[in-house]
Coordinates of C-alpha atoms in Angstrom, one line a residue:
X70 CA -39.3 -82.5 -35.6
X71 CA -38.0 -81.9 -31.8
X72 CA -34.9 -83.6 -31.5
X73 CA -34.8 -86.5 -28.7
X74 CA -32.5 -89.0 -27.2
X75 CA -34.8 -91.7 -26.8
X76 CA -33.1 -95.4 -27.9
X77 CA -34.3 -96.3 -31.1
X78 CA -34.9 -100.0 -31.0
X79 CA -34.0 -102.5 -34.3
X80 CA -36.0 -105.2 -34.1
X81 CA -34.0 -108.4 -34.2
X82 CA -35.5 -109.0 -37.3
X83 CA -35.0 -106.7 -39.8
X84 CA -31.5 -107.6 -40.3
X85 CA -32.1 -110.6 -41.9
X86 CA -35.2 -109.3 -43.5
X87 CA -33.1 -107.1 -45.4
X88 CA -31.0 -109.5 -46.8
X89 CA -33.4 -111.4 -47.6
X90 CA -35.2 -108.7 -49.7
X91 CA -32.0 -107.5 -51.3
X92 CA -31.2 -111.3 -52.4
X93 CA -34.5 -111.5 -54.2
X94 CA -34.3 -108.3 -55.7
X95 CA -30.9 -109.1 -57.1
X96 CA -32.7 -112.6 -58.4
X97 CA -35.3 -111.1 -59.6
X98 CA -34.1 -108.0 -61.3
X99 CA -36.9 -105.8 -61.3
X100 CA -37.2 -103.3 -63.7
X101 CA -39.8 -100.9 -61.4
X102 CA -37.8 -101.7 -58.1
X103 CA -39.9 -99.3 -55.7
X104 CA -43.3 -101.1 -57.5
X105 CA -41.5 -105.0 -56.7
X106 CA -40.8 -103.5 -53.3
X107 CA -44.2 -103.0 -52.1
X108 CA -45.5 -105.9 -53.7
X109 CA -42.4 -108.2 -51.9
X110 CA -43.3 -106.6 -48.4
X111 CA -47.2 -106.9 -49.4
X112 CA -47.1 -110.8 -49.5
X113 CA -44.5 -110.7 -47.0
X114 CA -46.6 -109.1 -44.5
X115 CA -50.1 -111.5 -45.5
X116 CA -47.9 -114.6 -45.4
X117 CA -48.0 -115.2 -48.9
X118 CA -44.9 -116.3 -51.3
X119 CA -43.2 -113.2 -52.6
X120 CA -42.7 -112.3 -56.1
X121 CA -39.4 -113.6 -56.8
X122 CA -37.7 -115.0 -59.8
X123 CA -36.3 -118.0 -59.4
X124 CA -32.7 -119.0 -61.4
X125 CA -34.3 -121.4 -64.0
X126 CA -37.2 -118.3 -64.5
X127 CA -34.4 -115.6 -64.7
X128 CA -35.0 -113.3 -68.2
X129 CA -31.5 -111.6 -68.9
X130 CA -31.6 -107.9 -69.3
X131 CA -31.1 -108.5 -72.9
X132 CA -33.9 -109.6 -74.0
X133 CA -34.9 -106.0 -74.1
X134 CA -31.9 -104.7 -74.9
X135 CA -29.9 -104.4 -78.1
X136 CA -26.2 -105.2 -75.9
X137 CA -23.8 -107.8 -77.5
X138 CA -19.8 -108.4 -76.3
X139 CA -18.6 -106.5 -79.2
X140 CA -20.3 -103.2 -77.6
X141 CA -18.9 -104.3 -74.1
X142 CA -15.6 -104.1 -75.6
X143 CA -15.9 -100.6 -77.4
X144 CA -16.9 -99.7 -74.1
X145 CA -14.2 -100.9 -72.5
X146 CA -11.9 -99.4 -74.6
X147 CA -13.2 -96.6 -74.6
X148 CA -12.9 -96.4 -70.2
X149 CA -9.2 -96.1 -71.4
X150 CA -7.9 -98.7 -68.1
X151 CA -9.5 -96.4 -65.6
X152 CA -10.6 -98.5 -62.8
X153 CA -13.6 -96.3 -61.5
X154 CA -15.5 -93.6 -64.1
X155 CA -18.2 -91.1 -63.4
X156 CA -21.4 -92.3 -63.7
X157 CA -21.9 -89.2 -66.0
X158 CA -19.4 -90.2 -68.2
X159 CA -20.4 -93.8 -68.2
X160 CA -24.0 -92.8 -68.9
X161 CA -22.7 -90.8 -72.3
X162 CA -20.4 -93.4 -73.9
X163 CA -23.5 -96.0 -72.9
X164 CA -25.5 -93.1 -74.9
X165 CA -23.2 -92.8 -77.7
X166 CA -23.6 -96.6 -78.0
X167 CA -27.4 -96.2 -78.6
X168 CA -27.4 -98.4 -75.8
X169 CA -30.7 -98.7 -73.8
X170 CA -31.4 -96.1 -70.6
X171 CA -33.2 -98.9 -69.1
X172 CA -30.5 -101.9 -69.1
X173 CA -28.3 -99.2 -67.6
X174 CA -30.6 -98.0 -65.3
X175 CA -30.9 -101.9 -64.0
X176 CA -27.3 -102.2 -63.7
X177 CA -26.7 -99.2 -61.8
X178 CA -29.7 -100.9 -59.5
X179 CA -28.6 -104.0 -59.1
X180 CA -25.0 -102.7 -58.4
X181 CA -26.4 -100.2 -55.8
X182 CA -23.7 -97.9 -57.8
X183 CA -23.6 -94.1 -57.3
X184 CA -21.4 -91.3 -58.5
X185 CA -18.2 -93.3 -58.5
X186 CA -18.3 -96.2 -60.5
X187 CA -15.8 -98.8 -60.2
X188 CA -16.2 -100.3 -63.6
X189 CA -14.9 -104.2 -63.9
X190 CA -17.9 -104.4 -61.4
X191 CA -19.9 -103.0 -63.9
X192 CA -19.0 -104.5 -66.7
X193 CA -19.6 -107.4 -64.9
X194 CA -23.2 -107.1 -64.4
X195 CA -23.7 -105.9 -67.9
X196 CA -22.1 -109.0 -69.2
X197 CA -24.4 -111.1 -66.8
X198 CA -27.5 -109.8 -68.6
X199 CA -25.9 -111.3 -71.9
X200 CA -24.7 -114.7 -69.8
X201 CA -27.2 -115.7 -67.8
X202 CA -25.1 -118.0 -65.5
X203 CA -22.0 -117.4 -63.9
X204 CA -19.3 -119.6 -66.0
X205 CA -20.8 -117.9 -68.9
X206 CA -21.3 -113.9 -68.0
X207 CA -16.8 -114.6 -67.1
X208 CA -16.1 -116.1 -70.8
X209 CA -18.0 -113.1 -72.0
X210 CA -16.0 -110.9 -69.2
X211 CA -12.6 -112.7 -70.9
X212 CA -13.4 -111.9 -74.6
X213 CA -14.3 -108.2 -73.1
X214 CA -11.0 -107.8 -71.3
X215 CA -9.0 -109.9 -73.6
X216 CA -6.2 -107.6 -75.2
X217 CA -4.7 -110.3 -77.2
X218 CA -8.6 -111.7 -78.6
X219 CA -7.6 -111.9 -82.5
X220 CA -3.9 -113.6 -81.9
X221 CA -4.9 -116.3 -79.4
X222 CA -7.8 -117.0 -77.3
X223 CA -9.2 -115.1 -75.1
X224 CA -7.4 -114.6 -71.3
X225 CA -7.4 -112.5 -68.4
X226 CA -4.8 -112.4 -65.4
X227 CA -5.9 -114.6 -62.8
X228 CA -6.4 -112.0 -60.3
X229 CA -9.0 -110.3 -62.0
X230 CA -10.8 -113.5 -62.9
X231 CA -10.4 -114.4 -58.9
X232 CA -11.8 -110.4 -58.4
X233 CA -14.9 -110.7 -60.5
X234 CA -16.0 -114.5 -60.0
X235 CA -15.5 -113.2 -56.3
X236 CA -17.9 -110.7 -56.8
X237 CA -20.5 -112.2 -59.2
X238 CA -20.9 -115.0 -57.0
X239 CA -21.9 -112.5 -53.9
X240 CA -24.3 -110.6 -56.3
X241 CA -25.6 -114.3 -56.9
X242 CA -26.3 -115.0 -53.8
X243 CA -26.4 -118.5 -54.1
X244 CA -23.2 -119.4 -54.1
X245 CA -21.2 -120.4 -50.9
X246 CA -17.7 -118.3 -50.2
X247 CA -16.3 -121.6 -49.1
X248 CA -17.3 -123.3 -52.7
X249 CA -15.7 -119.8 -54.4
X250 CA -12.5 -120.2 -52.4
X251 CA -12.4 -124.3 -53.2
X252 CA -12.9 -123.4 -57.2
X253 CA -10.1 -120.7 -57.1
X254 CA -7.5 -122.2 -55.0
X255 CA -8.2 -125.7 -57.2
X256 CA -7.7 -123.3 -60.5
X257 CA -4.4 -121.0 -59.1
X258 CA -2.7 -124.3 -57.7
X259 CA -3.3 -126.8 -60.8
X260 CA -4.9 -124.4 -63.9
X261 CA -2.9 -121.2 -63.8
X262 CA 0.5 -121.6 -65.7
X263 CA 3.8 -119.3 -65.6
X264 CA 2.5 -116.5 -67.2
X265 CA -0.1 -115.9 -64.2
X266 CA -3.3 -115.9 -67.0
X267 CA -6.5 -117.4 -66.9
X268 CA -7.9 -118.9 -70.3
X269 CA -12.0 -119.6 -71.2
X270 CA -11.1 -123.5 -71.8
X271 CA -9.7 -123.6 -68.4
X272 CA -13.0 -122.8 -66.5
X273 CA -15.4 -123.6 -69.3
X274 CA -14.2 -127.1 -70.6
X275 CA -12.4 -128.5 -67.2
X276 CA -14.7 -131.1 -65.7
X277 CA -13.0 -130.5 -62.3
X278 CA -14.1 -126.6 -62.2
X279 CA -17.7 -126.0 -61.2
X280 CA -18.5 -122.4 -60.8
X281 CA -21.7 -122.8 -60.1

């Protein structure tokens, strides 16, 4: 193809269509993403209502998939601390696991991860096909990360809760930043004690902390 310098031009558009598209396909959670594409810009383009799931219709990934905390934690133990793995390596110990190619394949998707994975992200949307909403996928998160699960219940520094409710919330979509920033700076200022860690009662049974 000749090389030219003629201006592309971005129609004013697509910016917005784009993240529209990418915040259904993270709702809907597609298992053929390149089929749900074309049928998303078909209706799109007739006028029609796209295919999209909507959060009361949401199926979690394991519904097809034989995942529970317990493997989440083996799996975490076995990522020895390492804050970003291969996905090669990843995609062995999931093997190893007898863990299903599809429900990682989905994760991978919906992360938009590639060779370099950094993995509390990922663990995060693994446990979010076991939670289904948000305040439940981070008391699965905490029994995951939890080092101290059989002497005390389960707890997490606060700045990795803050990190991955951060970050679930913006795979979410649905959830303002400003309402994200109100929850966290109500839980750091009036939840979090001394010892700077973040327990499931203290976002799961607190009236006053709405994740959602």
């Amino acid at each position: 193809m000749p090389y030219t310098d003629k201006q592309i031009c971005i129609p004013p558009e697509l910016p917005e269509l784009l993240k529209q598209f990418t915040k259904a396909a993270i709702r809907t959670q597609p298992p053929d993403l390149l089929q749900w594409a074309s049928d998303y810009f078909s209706a799109v383009s007739r006028g029609d209502i796209p295919p999209v799931r909507e959060r009361s219709e949401r199926v979690p990934l394991s519904n097809w998939a034989e995942l529970t905390p317990e493997l989440l934690k083996v799996l975490h133990q076995r990522v020895s601390g390492r804050l970003i793995i291969h996905v090669d390596e990843l995609a062995h110990m999931w093997k190893v696991l007898n863990l299903p190619t599809d429900l990682f394949e989905s994760v991978m998707n919906v992360g938009h991860f590639s060779e370099e994975i950094e993995w509390l992200k990922f663990l995060a949307l693994a446990c979010s096909s076991l939670g289904v909403t948000i305040a439940k996928t981070l008391k699965i998160i905490c029994e995951v990360l939890s080092s101290d699960y059989d002497s005390g219940p389960p707890r997490i520094p606060f700045s990795t809760f803050q990190f991955l409710y951060t970050y679930i919330a913006e795979i979410d979509g649905e959830i303002s930043a400003s309402h994200v920033s109100r929850m966290l700076n109500y839980i750091e200022q009036e939840v979090i004690g001394p010892d700077g860690l973040i327990k499931v009662n203290d976002f799961t049974q607190n009236p006053r902390v709405r994740l959602e």
